[in-house]
Amino acid sequence: MKEFSNQQIKQFNEYLPGVKSYLDALEHQDLWWTTVAMVGKINNENIDPQLLVSVVETQKEFQNLRDIMMQSLVNRYLNQASSEMTLNAQASIDMIIRNLFERTADVGFLATDDDLVEFLTKEQVTEQEQTFIEHRIQEYVAKYSVYDDIVLLNPQGEVRAKLNENNPVTISSDPLIQQALRTQEAYIEIYRHSDIFPNKTQSLIYAKRIENQGQAVGVLCMSFEFSEEMEGIFNTLIKETPGYELMLLDESGKVIAANSETQSSLGKQVTEPRQDTAPKMSAQGLEFCTLTHGYQGFKGLKWYGYAKAGYQTAFQKGKEEASIEVEINHDSSIYLHDLEEMNLKVSTLLLIVILNGKITSLKRDVKAFLPVLDSFQDISQNIQEIFDDFIHHIHQVLVKTIITKVEFSASLAVEVMDRNLYERANDCRWWALNSTFRELLTKHAESTTLQVQETDELHKILKYINDLYTVYTNIMLYDARGKILAVSNPDESYLVGTQLPQQSVITDCLKLDSTQKYTVSKFEQTDLYSDRHTYVYHAPVKHWEQPNKNVGGIALVFDSEPEFQAMLQETEPKYLNKEINEATHCLFTTPAGEIISSSSDRFSVGQQLVLPSSLKELPNGKSGAIEWQYEGKKCIVGYKLSEGYREYKVNDGYQNDILAMVITFIE
């Protein structure tokens, strides 16, 4: 527990009226104690002096308990504020890094796209070929809407194709081009101004050379919609903690994104970049700076998440609608027994002093001292009541901290899930448009047997994709009858030639009439995932010459078990109290209560929960916290029902509501 000086306690009193009221009440009792003791000493010369010594010593015990209580209460308020600040700063950097991890795979895949490679190998192209490749890029961004522009350049920096018609660039001298052509790295990632995207002050660019038979034929540059994405992240976070300043800093400590540009303008130096272990305190308030935890080993550019708030904001109660009244029982593992025992000790000591005083007064016939002892008895009762109320208040601060954390973590978890599964919906639709897939599946559909080398080519491409996008256990191509033609996972090559399970999903997929549409299996056990629960994403593969005709499909087996576990573990609340950490469990469920993933063995995937009635018909995006009795145990539950991300589950025709729950048992 952090120790505060009396001056700091008084400073916090300005922002914590609850602390001030208790301190004023206890100081009043302390002053009254001193006054009564002085009156007793002056007017009772015949009393045993040791009795007055005991009164003074007991008063010191009381003062010590008062100070400990104050320290404990301020620390708990500070812990609540620090926790919110830490979560916000960490989430702001981790959420964007998770997103950018997907971009590193995108640039690796798109740079090997057959159509892009063939286009760049030609010195002269027809108008039809130019239109085709521009349409190809548009198809890509229609699915991965996180890009605002994509540019193809030849090795001399001449622009061969671009997405954004308003981008005036025709030739670039950016050293990024030569760097991409020469590097041995899988890709180049930069954040700065570039003449490739001259309309933007700063661009977050992913670049990779495009090769044909080992010869560099050009460079692919993908511009990520960084400002828009950070605005969405900040808006998501700030809903839970209004008044906070949230920022992303570059490696020099300058602001590259902020939730409020009026408070922290872009490019401003706000602090020395560092990795804090806990929020720092200043005369103005709290601040916290942190690096990303990374995602699957990827940490991106050396950026920092940064949050700051004045004490008035940091200590505010928060949303009233999130408040629930929950009592912590005496037998709870998180009950503050140590404070209660100290309170009992002081009360007992004072009671002993009073009893001894009355006995001594009667023995020595010093009846004038009895009113003094009666006053001490009144003081004792007042102190007991104040401390009882004080301990209850500290428990309520602890409850409010739990409520804040479970609600925030549930909101964060389902946000991360929607963002992740958005990528899965994009992947299946884009990969289905691969020209080699379309040509060979068309050939197969026209009753032409695929040659061994052609099947090997399908396996090779699928494996290359899966090596880039590691969240799948297998990626499969199947024909119009649902027969598997090729797989990405060599260990599951035995599936080739067999019929895909979940026939109804395949039927739905093969009916889709647009390259923007996809379908997903229910979250259920499948042989494709070792009889475990997962989602399988499907998109139709179009006929090579008749784009309105489907000749098969692509199926992506999502590695749900570790991926969902990671989402829950990364977003779960962290407490200073070990018992509370052990009593906290994070879940993804369906609205009907079927568990999709769990952070602990107490809840298992596929288990059916009987949810509280208040959680059964939530509107999308609704979050909050409730008290719940689960198997006879009282707990606090933070929750949020998914609301989608960008177009995913918003206007793309896919409905899959997920409820995130964070459960902390308090008895």
mmCIF file of N, CA and C in Angstrom, residues 88-137:
data_model
loop_
_atom_site.group_PDB
_atom_site.id
_atom_site.type_symbol
_atom_site.label_atom_id
_atom_site.label_comp_id
_atom_site.label_asym_id
_atom_site.label_seq_id
_atom_site.Cartn_x
_atom_site.Cartn_y
_atom_site.Cartn_z
ATOM 1 N N ASN A 88 -6.989 1.906 -20.113
ATOM 2 C CA ASN A 88 -7.191 2.762 -21.279
ATOM 3 C C ASN A 88 -5.925 2.917 -22.105
ATOM 4 N N ALA A 89 -4.822 3.212 -21.439
ATOM 5 C CA ALA A 89 -3.565 3.404 -22.166
ATOM 6 C C ALA A 89 -3.126 2.119 -22.842
ATOM 7 N N GLN A 90 -3.227 0.998 -22.117
ATOM 8 C CA GLN A 90 -2.788 -0.280 -22.669
ATOM 9 C C GLN A 90 -3.683 -0.702 -23.828
ATOM 10 N N ALA A 91 -4.990 -0.518 -23.667
ATOM 11 C CA ALA A 91 -5.921 -0.911 -24.729
ATOM 12 C C ALA A 91 -5.723 -0.068 -25.979
ATOM 13 N N SER A 92 -5.432 1.217 -25.814
ATOM 14 C CA SER A 92 -5.298 2.091 -26.978
ATOM 15 C C SER A 92 -4.144 1.656 -27.869
ATOM 16 N N ILE A 93 -3.048 1.167 -27.287
ATOM 17 C CA ILE A 93 -1.920 0.714 -28.095
ATOM 18 C C ILE A 93 -2.098 -0.738 -28.531
ATOM 19 N N ASP A 94 -2.630 -1.581 -27.652
ATOM 20 C CA ASP A 94 -2.760 -3.007 -28.001
ATOM 21 C C ASP A 94 -3.805 -3.242 -29.090
ATOM 22 N N MET A 95 -4.898 -2.473 -29.065
ATOM 23 C CA MET A 95 -5.948 -2.666 -30.064
ATOM 24 C C MET A 95 -5.460 -2.300 -31.460
ATOM 25 N N ILE A 96 -4.692 -1.218 -31.574
ATOM 26 C CA ILE A 96 -4.199 -0.842 -32.899
ATOM 27 C C ILE A 96 -3.127 -1.822 -33.369
ATOM 28 N N ILE A 97 -2.310 -2.329 -32.450
ATOM 29 C CA ILE A 97 -1.266 -3.284 -32.839
ATOM 30 C C ILE A 97 -1.888 -4.593 -33.317
ATOM 31 N N ARG A 98 -2.947 -5.034 -32.654
ATOM 32 C CA ARG A 98 -3.657 -6.234 -33.119
ATOM 33 C C ARG A 98 -4.139 -6.035 -34.557
ATOM 34 N N ASN A 99 -4.669 -4.863 -34.831
ATOM 35 C CA ASN A 99 -5.161 -4.555 -36.167
ATOM 36 C C ASN A 99 -4.002 -4.565 -37.170
ATOM 37 N N LEU A 100 -2.895 -3.941 -36.801
ATOM 38 C CA LEU A 100 -1.785 -3.804 -37.736
ATOM 39 C C LEU A 100 -1.075 -5.126 -37.990
ATOM 40 N N PHE A 101 -1.178 -6.052 -37.058
ATOM 41 C CA PHE A 101 -0.636 -7.396 -37.294
ATOM 42 C C PHE A 101 -1.283 -8.002 -38.543
ATOM 43 N N GLU A 102 -2.591 -7.791 -38.696
ATOM 44 C CA GLU A 102 -3.292 -8.301 -39.862
ATOM 45 C C GLU A 102 -2.790 -7.643 -41.144
ATOM 46 N N ARG A 103 -2.373 -6.381 -41.059
ATOM 47 C CA ARG A 103 -1.902 -5.664 -42.243
ATOM 48 C C ARG A 103 -0.585 -6.241 -42.752
ATOM 49 N N THR A 104 0.248 -6.721 -41.830
ATOM 50 C CA THR A 104 1.520 -7.311 -42.255
ATOM 51 C C THR A 104 1.274 -8.576 -43.075
ATOM 52 N N ALA A 105 0.219 -9.297 -42.752
ATOM 53 C CA ALA A 105 -0.134 -10.480 -43.548
ATOM 54 C C ALA A 105 -0.739 -10.054 -44.879
ATOM 55 N N ASP A 106 -1.573 -8.997 -44.861
ATOM 56 C CA ASP A 106 -2.219 -8.520 -46.086
ATOM 57 C C ASP A 106 -1.193 -8.157 -47.161
ATOM 58 N N VAL A 107 -0.201 -7.367 -46.768
ATOM 59 C CA VAL A 107 0.760 -6.898 -47.766
ATOM 60 C C VAL A 107 1.582 -8.065 -48.301
ATOM 61 N N GLY A 108 1.844 -9.057 -47.443
ATOM 62 C CA GLY A 108 2.572 -10.238 -47.894
ATOM 63 C C GLY A 108 1.781 -11.053 -48.887
ATOM 64 N N PHE A 109 0.471 -11.124 -48.679
ATOM 65 C CA PHE A 109 -0.377 -11.907 -49.572
ATOM 66 C C PHE A 109 -0.647 -11.172 -50.883
ATOM 67 N N LEU A 110 -1.034 -9.897 -50.775
ATOM 68 C CA LEU A 110 -1.416 -9.159 -51.977
ATOM 69 C C LEU A 110 -0.230 -8.980 -52.926
ATOM 70 N N ALA A 111 0.982 -8.887 -52.378
ATOM 71 C CA ALA A 111 2.170 -8.718 -53.220
ATOM 72 C C ALA A 111 2.464 -9.954 -54.058
ATOM 73 N N THR A 112 1.841 -11.081 -53.726
ATOM 74 C CA THR A 112 2.036 -12.303 -54.523
ATOM 75 C C THR A 112 0.816 -12.627 -55.373
ATOM 76 N N ASP A 113 -0.160 -11.729 -55.402
ATOM 77 C CA ASP A 113 -1.363 -11.967 -56.192
ATOM 78 C C ASP A 113 -0.992 -12.110 -57.669
ATOM 79 N N ASP A 114 -1.451 -13.190 -58.284
ATOM 80 C CA ASP A 114 -1.081 -13.485 -59.674
ATOM 81 C C ASP A 114 -1.375 -12.323 -60.610
ATOM 82 N N ASP A 115 -2.515 -11.705 -60.432
ATOM 83 C CA ASP A 115 -2.915 -10.637 -61.350
ATOM 84 C C ASP A 115 -2.016 -9.410 -61.221
ATOM 85 N N LEU A 116 -1.649 -9.065 -59.986
ATOM 86 C CA LEU A 116 -0.762 -7.921 -59.778
ATOM 87 C C LEU A 116 0.624 -8.203 -60.353
ATOM 88 N N VAL A 117 1.108 -9.429 -60.137
ATOM 89 C CA VAL A 117 2.424 -9.802 -60.645
ATOM 90 C C VAL A 117 2.446 -9.725 -62.172
ATOM 91 N N GLU A 118 1.442 -10.327 -62.794
ATOM 92 C CA GLU A 118 1.392 -10.336 -64.259
ATOM 93 C C GLU A 118 1.284 -8.918 -64.814
ATOM 94 N N PHE A 119 0.498 -8.084 -64.147
ATOM 95 C CA PHE A 119 0.306 -6.704 -64.595
ATOM 96 C C PHE A 119 1.636 -5.945 -64.607
ATOM 97 N N LEU A 120 2.426 -6.117 -63.551
ATOM 98 C CA LEU A 120 3.674 -5.364 -63.439
ATOM 99 C C LEU A 120 4.784 -5.907 -64.335
ATOM 100 N N THR A 121 4.647 -7.111 -64.825
ATOM 101 C CA THR A 121 5.665 -7.652 -65.731
ATOM 102 C C THR A 121 5.536 -7.056 -67.134
ATOM 103 N N LYS A 122 4.394 -6.445 -67.440
ATOM 104 C CA LYS A 122 4.170 -5.879 -68.777
ATOM 105 C C LYS A 122 4.605 -4.418 -68.823
ATOM 106 N N GLU A 123 5.410 -4.102 -69.827
ATOM 107 C CA GLU A 123 5.836 -2.715 -69.988
ATOM 108 C C GLU A 123 4.689 -1.846 -70.496
ATOM 109 N N GLN A 124 3.880 -2.393 -71.363
ATOM 110 C CA GLN A 124 2.716 -1.687 -71.894
ATOM 111 C C GLN A 124 1.469 -2.515 -71.607
ATOM 112 N N VAL A 125 0.399 -1.857 -71.185
ATOM 113 C CA VAL A 125 -0.854 -2.563 -70.912
ATOM 114 C C VAL A 125 -1.984 -1.898 -71.674
ATOM 115 N N THR A 126 -2.977 -2.679 -71.972
ATOM 116 C CA THR A 126 -4.151 -2.138 -72.661
ATOM 117 C C THR A 126 -5.054 -1.422 -71.658
ATOM 118 N N GLU A 127 -5.977 -0.659 -72.177
ATOM 119 C CA GLU A 127 -6.942 0.028 -71.313
ATOM 120 C C GLU A 127 -7.766 -0.991 -70.533
ATOM 121 N N GLN A 128 -8.077 -2.105 -71.186
ATOM 122 C CA GLN A 128 -8.850 -3.158 -70.527
ATOM 123 C C GLN A 128 -8.060 -3.771 -69.372
ATOM 124 N N GLU A 129 -6.752 -3.989 -69.580
ATOM 125 C CA GLU A 129 -5.899 -4.550 -68.526
ATOM 126 C C GLU A 129 -5.753 -3.564 -67.366
ATOM 127 N N GLN A 130 -5.668 -2.267 -67.687
ATOM 128 C CA GLN A 130 -5.566 -1.241 -66.651
ATOM 129 C C GLN A 130 -6.839 -1.199 -65.814
ATOM 130 N N THR A 131 -7.976 -1.268 -66.492
ATOM 131 C CA THR A 131 -9.260 -1.262 -65.794
ATOM 132 C C THR A 131 -9.402 -2.493 -64.914
ATOM 133 N N PHE A 132 -8.946 -3.634 -65.433
ATOM 134 C CA PHE A 132 -9.048 -4.882 -64.673
ATOM 135 C C PHE A 132 -8.264 -4.791 -63.366
ATOM 136 N N ILE A 133 -7.030 -4.289 -63.424
ATOM 137 C CA ILE A 133 -6.199 -4.274 -62.217
ATOM 138 C C ILE A 133 -6.719 -3.241 -61.221
ATOM 139 N N GLU A 134 -7.245 -2.137 -61.710
ATOM 140 C CA GLU A 134 -7.826 -1.140 -60.805
ATOM 141 C C GLU A 134 -9.076 -1.698 -60.131
ATOM 142 N N HIS A 135 -9.854 -2.453 -60.902
ATOM 143 C CA HIS A 135 -11.035 -3.105 -60.325
ATOM 144 C C HIS A 135 -10.606 -4.135 -59.286
ATOM 145 N N ARG A 136 -9.487 -4.808 -59.570
ATOM 146 C CA ARG A 136 -8.960 -5.810 -58.631
ATOM 147 C C ARG A 136 -8.619 -5.154 -57.290
ATOM 148 N N ILE A 137 -7.990 -4.004 -57.337
ATOM 149 C CA ILE A 137 -7.627 -3.277 -56.113
ATOM 150 C C ILE A 137 -8.887 -2.794 -55.395
#
